[in-house]
XYZ file of C-alpha atoms in Angstrom:
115
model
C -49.442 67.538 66.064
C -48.757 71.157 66.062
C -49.532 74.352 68.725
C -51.162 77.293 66.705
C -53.292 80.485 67.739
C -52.965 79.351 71.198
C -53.943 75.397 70.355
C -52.801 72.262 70.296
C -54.047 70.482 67.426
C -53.557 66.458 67.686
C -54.871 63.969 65.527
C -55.348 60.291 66.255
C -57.523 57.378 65.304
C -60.977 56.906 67.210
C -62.799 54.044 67.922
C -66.783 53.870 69.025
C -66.127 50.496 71.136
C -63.215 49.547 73.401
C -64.399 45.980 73.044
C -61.640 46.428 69.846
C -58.794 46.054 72.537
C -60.185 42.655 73.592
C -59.701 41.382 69.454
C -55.722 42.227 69.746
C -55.321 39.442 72.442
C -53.293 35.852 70.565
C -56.338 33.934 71.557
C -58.867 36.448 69.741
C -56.488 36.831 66.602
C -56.894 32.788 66.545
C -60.351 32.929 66.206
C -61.008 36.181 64.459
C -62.297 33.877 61.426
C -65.361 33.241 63.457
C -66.128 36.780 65.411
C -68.496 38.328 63.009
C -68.200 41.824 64.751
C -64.141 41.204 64.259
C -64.095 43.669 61.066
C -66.736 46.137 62.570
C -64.790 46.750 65.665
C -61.654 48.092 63.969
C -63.166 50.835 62.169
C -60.647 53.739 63.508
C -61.658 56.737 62.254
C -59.138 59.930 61.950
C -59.751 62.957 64.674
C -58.593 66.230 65.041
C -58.419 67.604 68.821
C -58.181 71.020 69.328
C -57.175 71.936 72.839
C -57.078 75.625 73.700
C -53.965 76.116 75.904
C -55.262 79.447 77.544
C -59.226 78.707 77.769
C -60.755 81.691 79.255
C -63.569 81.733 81.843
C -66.692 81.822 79.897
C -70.035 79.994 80.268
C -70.642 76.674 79.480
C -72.092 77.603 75.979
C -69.933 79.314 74.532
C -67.285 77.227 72.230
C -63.335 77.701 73.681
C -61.733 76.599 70.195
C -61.923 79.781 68.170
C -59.254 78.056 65.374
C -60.333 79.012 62.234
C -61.373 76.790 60.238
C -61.790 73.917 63.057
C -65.093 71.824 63.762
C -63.331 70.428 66.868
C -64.895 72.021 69.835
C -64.447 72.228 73.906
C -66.524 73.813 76.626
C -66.200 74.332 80.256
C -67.847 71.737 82.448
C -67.718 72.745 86.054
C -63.707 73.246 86.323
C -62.312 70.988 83.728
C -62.480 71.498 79.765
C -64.877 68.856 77.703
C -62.723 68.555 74.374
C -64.991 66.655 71.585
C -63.339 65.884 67.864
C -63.644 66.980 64.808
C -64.065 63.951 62.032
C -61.449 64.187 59.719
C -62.806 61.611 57.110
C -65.188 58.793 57.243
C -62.908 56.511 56.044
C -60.726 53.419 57.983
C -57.638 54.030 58.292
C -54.849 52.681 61.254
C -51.221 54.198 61.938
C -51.848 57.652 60.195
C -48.574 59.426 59.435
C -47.583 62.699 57.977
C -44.311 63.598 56.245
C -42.373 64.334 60.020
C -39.451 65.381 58.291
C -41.167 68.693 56.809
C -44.517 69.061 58.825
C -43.322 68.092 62.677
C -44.699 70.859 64.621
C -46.474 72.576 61.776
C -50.007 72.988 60.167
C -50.278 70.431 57.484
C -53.117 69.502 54.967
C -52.541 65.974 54.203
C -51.662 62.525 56.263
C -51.617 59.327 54.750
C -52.519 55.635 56.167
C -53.283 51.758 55.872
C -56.777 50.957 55.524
């Protein structure tokens, strides 16, 4: 997570389906051996949010995340901003981490995680 150009860029893991909360529950962990959608539901995927901090009044077609280099995007709806991801990779991946110690607060490239 890091501010730049007037942003706040934050990435976290997605998931399509909240119906992966109900799975974390000791009685669903018990009988995750015979929940065939078990393995489909945790398919996190890493996203990038970009939220502009100072979104100026424009219509509601015209993309507030001028980033460069971002596919995240967000767009006035009525009086509240609609802030929609950008995919980092299509690949699983749970408790994404960068390297705090040099990157806290700062662009990086590169986060690693369990898949």
């Amino acid at each position: 997570q890091y501010e730049s150009d007037c942003h706040v860029v934050l990435d976290i893991c997605c998931y399509s389906d909240p119906a992966m909360l109900d799975c974390m529950y000791y009685d669903a962990l018990k009988e995750m051996n015979k929940n065939l959608d078990y393995a489909r539901l945790f398919r996190g995927r890493p996203m990038r949010f970009v939220m502009p901090l100072d979104p100026k009044a424009a219509d509601s077609d015209t993309n507030l995340v001028t980033l460069p280099g971002s596919g995240a995007e967000a767009w006035w709806r009525g009086s509240e901003v609609l802030v929609v991801p950008e995919l980092l990779c299509d690949l699983g991946c749970e408790t994404p981490r960068i390297n705090y110690d040099q990157h806290l607060g700062k662009p990086y490239r590169y986060f690693y995680a369990i898949s």
